[in-house]
Amino acid sequence: MKNKKEEKHIVQDPEVKNKKTIFDYQQDYYYFSGEASKLNRQLILASIAVIWLFHVSDNIQSSIPEALLGVLYCLFASLALDLLQYFFGSAIWSLFFFYLDKKAGKGKISFDEDIEAPIILPVIINCFFWLKLIVGLIAYIKLLVYLKNHIGTY
């Protein structure tokens, strides 16, 4: 067992503290991408609430300022891309699993064999991930510009 002085030295050593396994980096990616997805959804809902504050209503109809419609479309597009990311992720991995399960059932591969998936499979899913964040970011920027230009004029 190491004493406290030795442990302190190891933690402060830049050669040691920044080293991780590939699995550790993968876990970091999963954590941060999951948090980005959650935060994106929360910001979308908050942005929709902010847009609703600017709606104009009379007894007959309600309308949102023209400048905010593009923001709203981007927000809904980001939500749709979020759904598509999980839809295609589920479809891709379930189809890949069924394909491998069938091969294993025929004895062509073993059930506990390590198998590398074709690189295109996670790339497709990651495209939806990055697109939803980019479209969401565009919406947030447009909303902030609108708020900067219109706050206090109502």
mmCIF file of C-alpha atoms in Angstrom:
data_model
loop_
_atom_site.group_PDB
_atom_site.id
_atom_site.type_symbol
_atom_site.label_atom_id
_atom_site.label_comp_id
_atom_site.label_asym_id
_atom_site.label_seq_id
_atom_site.Cartn_x
_atom_site.Cartn_y
_atom_site.Cartn_z
ATOM 1 C CA MET A 1 0.000 0.000 0.000
ATOM 2 C CA LYS A 2 1.302 3.466 -0.925
ATOM 3 C CA ASN A 3 1.661 6.172 1.639
ATOM 4 C CA LYS A 4 0.056 9.599 1.128
ATOM 5 C CA LYS A 5 3.305 11.191 -0.047
ATOM 6 C CA GLU A 6 3.685 8.639 -2.860
ATOM 7 C CA GLU A 7 0.019 8.982 -3.912
ATOM 8 C CA LYS A 8 0.310 12.759 -4.023
ATOM 9 C CA HIS A 9 3.382 12.537 -6.243
ATOM 10 C CA ILE A 10 1.633 10.216 -8.712
ATOM 11 C CA VAL A 11 -1.433 12.439 -8.990
ATOM 12 C CA GLN A 12 0.706 15.497 -9.698
ATOM 13 C CA ASP A 13 2.883 13.752 -12.286
ATOM 14 C CA PRO A 14 1.556 14.879 -15.728
ATOM 15 C CA GLU A 15 2.876 11.708 -17.345
ATOM 16 C CA VAL A 16 0.651 9.596 -15.106
ATOM 17 C CA LYS A 17 -2.500 11.623 -14.452
ATOM 18 C CA ASN A 18 -3.373 12.183 -18.125
ATOM 19 C CA LYS A 19 -3.059 8.558 -19.176
ATOM 20 C CA LYS A 20 -6.245 6.624 -19.745
ATOM 21 C CA THR A 21 -7.252 3.436 -21.473
ATOM 22 C CA ILE A 22 -9.217 3.446 -24.713
ATOM 23 C CA PHE A 23 -12.190 2.228 -22.681
ATOM 24 C CA ASP A 24 -11.841 5.279 -20.373
ATOM 25 C CA TYR A 25 -11.906 7.629 -23.369
ATOM 26 C CA GLN A 26 -14.938 5.799 -24.734
ATOM 27 C CA GLN A 27 -16.698 6.244 -21.383
ATOM 28 C CA ASP A 28 -15.812 9.960 -21.453
ATOM 29 C CA TYR A 29 -17.353 10.222 -24.925
ATOM 30 C CA TYR A 30 -20.517 8.445 -23.788
ATOM 31 C CA TYR A 31 -20.797 10.688 -20.745
ATOM 32 C CA PHE A 32 -20.265 13.995 -22.558
ATOM 33 C CA SER A 33 -22.399 13.112 -25.591
ATOM 34 C CA GLY A 34 -25.203 11.981 -23.284
ATOM 35 C CA GLU A 35 -24.993 15.194 -21.287
ATOM 36 C CA ALA A 36 -24.904 17.259 -24.501
ATOM 37 C CA SER A 37 -28.069 15.514 -25.696
ATOM 38 C CA LYS A 38 -29.864 16.131 -22.391
ATOM 39 C CA LEU A 39 -28.791 19.761 -22.270
ATOM 40 C CA ASN A 40 -29.818 20.277 -25.904
ATOM 41 C CA ARG A 41 -33.332 18.978 -25.144
ATOM 42 C CA GLN A 42 -33.627 21.195 -22.062
ATOM 43 C CA LEU A 43 -32.471 24.264 -23.994
ATOM 44 C CA ILE A 44 -34.944 23.516 -26.789
ATOM 45 C CA LEU A 45 -37.848 23.380 -24.351
ATOM 46 C CA ALA A 46 -36.661 26.534 -22.584
ATOM 47 C CA SER A 47 -36.275 28.299 -25.950
ATOM 48 C CA ILE A 48 -39.799 27.341 -26.977
ATOM 49 C CA ALA A 49 -41.041 28.808 -23.677
ATOM 50 C CA VAL A 50 -39.118 32.046 -24.337
ATOM 51 C CA ILE A 51 -40.572 32.250 -27.858
ATOM 52 C CA TRP A 52 -44.052 31.783 -26.399
ATOM 53 C CA LEU A 53 -43.496 34.886 -24.275
ATOM 54 C CA PHE A 54 -43.260 36.913 -27.501
ATOM 55 C CA HIS A 55 -46.440 35.557 -29.080
ATOM 56 C CA VAL A 56 -49.165 38.053 -29.860
ATOM 57 C CA SER A 57 -52.723 37.027 -29.217
ATOM 58 C CA ASP A 58 -56.144 38.487 -29.706
ATOM 59 C CA ASN A 59 -59.469 36.777 -29.103
ATOM 60 C CA ILE A 60 -59.438 35.155 -32.549
ATOM 61 C CA GLN A 61 -55.888 33.939 -33.154
ATOM 62 C CA SER A 62 -52.384 33.781 -31.812
ATOM 63 C CA SER A 63 -49.191 34.473 -33.725
ATOM 64 C CA ILE A 64 -45.473 34.354 -33.203
ATOM 65 C CA PRO A 65 -43.273 37.132 -34.554
ATOM 66 C CA GLU A 66 -41.996 36.313 -38.057
ATOM 67 C CA ALA A 67 -38.358 36.565 -36.932
ATOM 68 C CA LEU A 68 -38.903 33.781 -34.395
ATOM 69 C CA LEU A 69 -40.463 31.296 -36.814
ATOM 70 C CA GLY A 70 -37.044 30.331 -38.191
ATOM 71 C CA VAL A 71 -35.825 29.781 -34.637
ATOM 72 C CA LEU A 72 -38.849 27.610 -33.911
ATOM 73 C CA TYR A 73 -38.262 25.548 -37.071
ATOM 74 C CA CYS A 74 -34.625 24.990 -36.052
ATOM 75 C CA LEU A 75 -35.690 23.937 -32.553
ATOM 76 C CA PHE A 76 -38.188 21.411 -33.886
ATOM 77 C CA ALA A 77 -35.641 20.189 -36.453
ATOM 78 C CA SER A 78 -33.145 19.611 -33.645
ATOM 79 C CA LEU A 79 -35.747 17.616 -31.696
ATOM 80 C CA ALA A 80 -36.566 15.606 -34.827
ATOM 81 C CA LEU A 81 -32.855 14.873 -35.374
ATOM 82 C CA ASP A 82 -32.630 13.774 -31.733
ATOM 83 C CA LEU A 83 -35.456 11.313 -32.307
ATOM 84 C CA LEU A 84 -33.883 10.116 -35.565
ATOM 85 C CA GLN A 85 -30.546 9.558 -33.831
ATOM 86 C CA TYR A 86 -32.148 7.166 -31.362
ATOM 87 C CA PHE A 87 -34.454 5.618 -33.959
ATOM 88 C CA PHE A 88 -31.641 4.831 -36.386
ATOM 89 C CA GLY A 89 -29.301 3.835 -33.560
ATOM 90 C CA SER A 90 -31.852 1.325 -32.347
ATOM 91 C CA ALA A 91 -32.586 0.040 -35.862
ATOM 92 C CA ILE A 92 -28.922 -0.221 -36.882
ATOM 93 C CA TRP A 93 -27.746 -2.046 -33.771
ATOM 94 C CA SER A 94 -30.755 -4.371 -33.633
ATOM 95 C CA LEU A 95 -30.305 -5.336 -37.303
ATOM 96 C CA PHE A 96 -26.571 -5.870 -36.748
ATOM 97 C CA PHE A 97 -27.335 -7.986 -33.684
ATOM 98 C CA PHE A 98 -29.872 -10.120 -35.587
ATOM 99 C CA TYR A 99 -27.371 -10.570 -38.421
ATOM 100 C CA LEU A 100 -24.682 -11.745 -35.984
ATOM 101 C CA ASP A 101 -27.148 -13.880 -34.034
ATOM 102 C CA LYS A 102 -28.127 -15.662 -37.245
ATOM 103 C CA LYS A 103 -24.455 -16.271 -38.134
ATOM 104 C CA ALA A 104 -23.793 -17.590 -34.635
ATOM 105 C CA GLY A 105 -26.825 -19.853 -34.848
ATOM 106 C CA LYS A 106 -25.350 -21.402 -38.000
ATOM 107 C CA GLY A 107 -22.007 -21.904 -36.274
ATOM 108 C CA LYS A 108 -20.142 -19.405 -38.473
ATOM 109 C CA ILE A 109 -19.083 -17.344 -35.440
ATOM 110 C CA SER A 110 -19.219 -17.974 -31.704
ATOM 111 C CA PHE A 111 -21.595 -16.087 -29.433
ATOM 112 C CA ASP A 112 -18.761 -14.763 -27.246
ATOM 113 C CA GLU A 113 -16.460 -13.733 -30.098
ATOM 114 C CA ASP A 114 -15.291 -10.108 -30.263
ATOM 115 C CA ILE A 115 -16.630 -8.684 -33.519
ATOM 116 C CA GLU A 116 -15.784 -5.338 -35.018
ATOM 117 C CA ALA A 117 -18.782 -3.528 -36.467
ATOM 118 C CA PRO A 118 -18.444 -1.812 -39.845
ATOM 119 C CA ILE A 119 -17.338 1.781 -39.245
ATOM 120 C CA ILE A 120 -20.296 3.179 -41.206
ATOM 121 C CA LEU A 121 -22.792 2.030 -38.547
ATOM 122 C CA PRO A 122 -21.737 4.397 -35.727
ATOM 123 C CA VAL A 123 -20.918 7.113 -38.283
ATOM 124 C CA ILE A 124 -24.564 7.242 -39.376
ATOM 125 C CA ILE A 125 -25.726 7.595 -35.775
ATOM 126 C CA ASN A 126 -23.063 10.193 -34.973
ATOM 127 C CA CYS A 127 -24.143 12.281 -37.975
ATOM 128 C CA PHE A 128 -27.573 12.692 -36.389
ATOM 129 C CA PHE A 129 -25.927 13.508 -33.051
ATOM 130 C CA TRP A 130 -23.767 16.297 -34.483
ATOM 131 C CA LEU A 131 -26.526 17.625 -36.754
ATOM 132 C CA LYS A 132 -28.989 17.971 -33.860
ATOM 133 C CA LEU A 133 -26.420 19.891 -31.825
ATOM 134 C CA ILE A 134 -25.451 22.148 -34.735
ATOM 135 C CA VAL A 135 -29.073 22.913 -35.641
ATOM 136 C CA GLY A 136 -29.850 23.528 -31.956
ATOM 137 C CA LEU A 137 -26.856 25.859 -31.673
ATOM 138 C CA ILE A 138 -28.039 27.803 -34.727
ATOM 139 C CA ALA A 139 -31.461 28.181 -33.088
ATOM 140 C CA TYR A 140 -29.969 29.381 -29.786
ATOM 141 C CA ILE A 141 -27.785 31.943 -31.552
ATOM 142 C CA LYS A 142 -30.755 33.222 -33.585
ATOM 143 C CA LEU A 143 -32.858 33.451 -30.423
ATOM 144 C CA LEU A 144 -30.129 35.320 -28.531
ATOM 145 C CA VAL A 145 -29.746 37.784 -31.418
ATOM 146 C CA TYR A 146 -33.516 38.323 -31.439
ATOM 147 C CA LEU A 147 -33.576 38.849 -27.676
ATOM 148 C CA LYS A 148 -30.653 41.274 -27.874
ATOM 149 C CA ASN A 149 -32.423 43.314 -30.554
ATOM 150 C CA HIS A 150 -35.933 43.212 -29.059
ATOM 151 C CA ILE A 151 -35.601 43.048 -25.314
ATOM 152 C CA GLY A 152 -37.207 46.077 -23.747
ATOM 153 C CA THR A 153 -39.239 46.948 -26.856
ATOM 154 C CA TYR A 154 -42.317 45.105 -25.642
#
